[in-house]
CSV table of C-alpha atoms in Angstrom, one decimal:
chain,number,residue,atom,x,y,z
A,1,MET,CA,-11.6,-14.7,-13.7
A,2,SER,CA,-12.9,-16.7,-10.8
A,3,PHE,CA,-12.6,-16.6,-7.0
A,4,THR,CA,-9.5,-18.5,-5.9
A,5,HIS,CA,-10.9,-19.6,-2.6
A,6,ILE,CA,-13.9,-21.4,-4.1
A,7,ASN,CA,-13.5,-24.8,-5.6
A,8,GLN,CA,-15.4,-26.2,-8.7
A,9,ASN,CA,-18.2,-27.3,-6.4
A,10,GLY,CA,-18.7,-23.8,-4.9
A,11,GLU,CA,-17.1,-24.8,-1.6
A,12,ALA,CA,-14.6,-22.8,0.5
A,13,ASN,CA,-11.1,-24.0,-0.3
A,14,MET,CA,-7.6,-23.1,0.8
A,15,VAL,CA,-5.6,-22.5,-2.4
A,16,ASP,CA,-2.7,-24.9,-3.0
A,17,VAL,CA,0.4,-22.8,-3.4
A,18,SER,CA,2.9,-25.7,-3.4
A,19,GLU,CA,3.7,-25.3,-7.1
A,20,LYS,CA,4.1,-21.5,-7.0
A,21,THR,CA,7.6,-20.0,-7.3
A,22,VAL,CA,9.1,-18.5,-4.2
A,23,THR,CA,9.5,-14.8,-4.9
A,24,ALA,CA,10.0,-11.6,-2.9
A,25,ARG,CA,6.5,-10.3,-1.9
A,26,ILE,CA,5.6,-6.9,-0.5
A,27,ALA,CA,2.3,-5.3,0.4
A,28,ARG,CA,1.4,-2.0,1.8
A,29,ALA,CA,-2.0,-1.0,3.2
A,30,GLU,CA,-3.6,2.0,4.9
A,31,ALA,CA,-6.4,2.9,7.2
A,32,PHE,CA,-7.6,6.1,8.8
A,33,ILE,CA,-9.1,6.9,12.1
A,34,GLU,CA,-11.0,10.2,12.5
A,35,MET,CA,-11.5,11.8,15.9
A,36,THR,CA,-12.2,15.1,17.7
A,37,PRO,CA,-9.4,17.7,17.7
A,38,LYS,CA,-9.2,17.3,21.5
A,39,THR,CA,-8.5,13.5,21.2
A,40,LEU,CA,-6.0,14.0,18.5
A,41,ASP,CA,-4.2,16.7,20.5
A,42,MET,CA,-4.1,14.4,23.6
A,43,ILE,CA,-2.5,11.7,21.5
A,44,ILE,CA,0.1,14.1,19.9
A,45,LYS,CA,1.0,15.5,23.3
A,46,GLY,CA,1.3,12.1,24.9
A,47,ASP,CA,-1.2,13.1,27.6
A,48,HIS,CA,-3.2,9.8,27.4
A,49,HIS,CA,-3.5,8.1,30.7
A,50,LYS,CA,-2.9,4.7,29.1
A,51,GLY,CA,0.5,5.7,27.9
A,52,ASP,CA,2.1,5.9,24.4
A,53,VAL,CA,-0.9,5.3,22.2
A,54,PHE,CA,1.2,5.0,19.0
A,55,ALA,CA,3.6,2.5,20.5
A,56,THR,CA,0.8,0.2,21.6
A,57,ALA,CA,-1.0,0.4,18.3
A,58,ARG,CA,2.2,-0.2,16.4
A,59,ILE,CA,2.9,-3.4,18.4
A,60,ALA,CA,-0.7,-4.5,18.0
A,61,GLY,CA,-0.5,-4.1,14.2
A,62,ILE,CA,2.7,-6.1,14.0
A,63,GLN,CA,1.3,-8.8,16.2
A,64,ALA,CA,-1.9,-8.9,14.1
A,65,ALA,CA,0.0,-9.3,10.8
A,66,LYS,CA,1.7,-12.3,12.4
A,67,GLN,CA,-1.6,-13.8,13.4
A,68,THR,CA,-3.5,-13.2,10.1
A,69,SER,CA,-3.9,-16.9,9.3
A,70,GLN,CA,-5.5,-17.4,12.7
A,71,LEU,CA,-8.1,-14.7,12.0
A,72,ILE,CA,-9.0,-15.2,8.4
A,73,PRO,CA,-9.9,-18.8,7.7
A,74,LEU,CA,-8.3,-19.5,4.3
A,75,CYS,CA,-5.1,-17.5,4.7
A,76,HIS,CA,-1.8,-19.5,4.7
A,77,PRO,CA,0.5,-19.1,7.7
A,78,LEU,CA,3.4,-17.0,6.5
A,79,MET,CA,7.0,-16.5,7.6
A,80,LEU,CA,7.0,-12.7,7.5
A,81,SER,CA,10.5,-11.2,7.2
A,82,LYS,CA,9.3,-7.6,7.9
A,83,VAL,CA,6.3,-5.9,9.3
A,84,LYS,CA,6.2,-2.1,9.7
A,85,VAL,CA,3.4,0.1,11.0
A,86,GLU,CA,3.7,3.9,10.7
A,87,PHE,CA,1.4,6.8,11.7
A,88,GLU,CA,0.9,10.1,10.0
A,89,VAL,CA,-1.1,12.7,12.0
A,90,GLN,CA,-3.3,14.7,9.6
A,91,ALA,CA,-4.3,17.5,12.0
A,92,ASP,CA,-6.1,19.5,9.3
A,93,GLN,CA,-8.5,16.5,8.9
A,94,ASN,CA,-8.6,15.5,12.6
A,95,ARG,CA,-7.4,12.0,11.7
A,96,ILE,CA,-4.5,9.7,11.8
A,97,ARG,CA,-3.4,7.8,8.7
A,98,ILE,CA,-1.9,4.3,9.4
A,99,GLU,CA,0.3,2.6,6.9
A,100,SER,CA,1.6,-0.9,7.1
A,101,LEU,CA,4.2,-2.8,5.2
A,102,CYS,CA,4.6,-6.6,5.1
A,103,LYS,CA,7.4,-8.5,3.3
A,104,LEU,CA,8.5,-12.1,2.8
A,105,ALA,CA,10.1,-14.5,0.3
A,106,GLY,CA,7.3,-17.0,-0.3
A,107,GLN,CA,4.7,-18.6,-2.5
A,108,THR,CA,1.7,-16.4,-1.7
A,109,GLY,CA,1.1,-12.7,-1.2
A,110,VAL,CA,1.0,-10.6,1.9
A,111,GLU,CA,-1.9,-8.3,1.2
A,112,MET,CA,-4.1,-9.8,3.9
A,113,GLU,CA,-1.3,-9.4,6.5
A,114,ALA,CA,-0.8,-5.7,5.5
A,115,LEU,CA,-4.6,-5.1,5.7
A,116,THR,CA,-4.8,-6.8,9.1
A,117,ALA,CA,-1.9,-4.8,10.5
A,118,ALA,CA,-3.4,-1.5,9.4
A,119,SER,CA,-6.9,-2.5,10.6
A,120,VAL,CA,-5.8,-3.7,14.1
A,121,ALA,CA,-3.6,-0.7,14.6
A,122,ALA,CA,-6.7,1.5,13.9
A,123,LEU,CA,-8.8,-0.7,16.2
A,124,THR,CA,-6.2,-0.3,19.0
A,125,LEU,CA,-6.2,3.4,18.6
A,126,PHE,CA,-10.0,3.3,18.9
A,127,ASP,CA,-9.8,1.0,22.0
A,128,MET,CA,-7.3,3.2,23.8
A,129,CYS,CA,-9.2,6.4,23.1
A,130,LYS,CA,-12.8,5.4,23.3
A,131,ALA,CA,-13.2,6.6,26.9
A,132,VAL,CA,-12.7,10.2,25.7
A,133,ASP,CA,-14.1,9.9,22.1
A,134,LYS,CA,-16.8,7.3,21.4
A,135,ALA,CA,-17.6,8.8,17.9
A,136,MET,CA,-14.2,8.0,16.3
A,137,VAL,CA,-14.5,6.6,12.7
A,138,ILE,CA,-12.3,4.0,11.1
A,139,SER,CA,-12.3,4.1,7.3
A,140,GLY,CA,-10.4,3.8,4.1
A,141,VAL,CA,-8.8,0.4,4.7
A,142,ARG,CA,-7.2,-0.7,1.5
A,143,VAL,CA,-4.2,-2.1,-0.2
A,144,LEU,CA,-1.8,0.6,-1.5
A,145,GLU,CA,0.7,-1.6,-3.2
A,146,LYS,CA,1.4,-5.2,-3.9
A,147,GLN,CA,4.6,-6.7,-5.5
A,148,GLY,CA,5.7,-10.2,-6.4
A,149,GLY,CA,4.0,-13.2,-7.8
A,150,LYS,CA,2.5,-13.8,-11.2
A,151,SER,CA,-0.1,-11.0,-10.9
A,152,GLY,CA,2.8,-8.5,-10.9
A,153,HIS,CA,2.9,-5.0,-9.4
A,154,PHE,CA,-0.2,-3.2,-8.3
A,155,VAL,CA,-0.2,0.4,-7.0
A,156,ALA,CA,-3.4,2.1,-5.9
A,157,SER,CA,-4.3,5.6,-7.1
A,158,ASN,CA,-4.7,8.6,-4.8
A,159,GLN,CA,-2.5,7.2,-2.0
A,160,GLY,CA,-2.6,8.8,1.4
A,161,GLU,CA,-5.8,10.8,0.7
């Protein structure tokens, strides 16, 4: 197996997907952001002076998925048919789990879009709360599931942990 974004001369290369079959493609990704109990409580209660932290982070994640090809040099611009960003408060671990879903009918996968959505949603939560909690930690960014294309169906183990 070789890297798809490196040509035979070892140079960066955008993969030619023009001969690939159009199929339904789905990817889910997750990220976590840990914080102090006080910060988490403030978010849950909606007491943040900047407003609805979850709504802002959700919109940021959706916008980021749509901009992935502008951020990651060799990604193809995609016509996403669905982007979803959800939050799960895990109070017992003082963290928020972010899960993204990206879908399309196309010739290339949407894993990078899902990863970008989850990552930027986490970064937005950090940005909105950094004034009260500078020690927040973003971690665990990964693909949870990928469907479509010739590589088939992938599901990560230990989801949501």
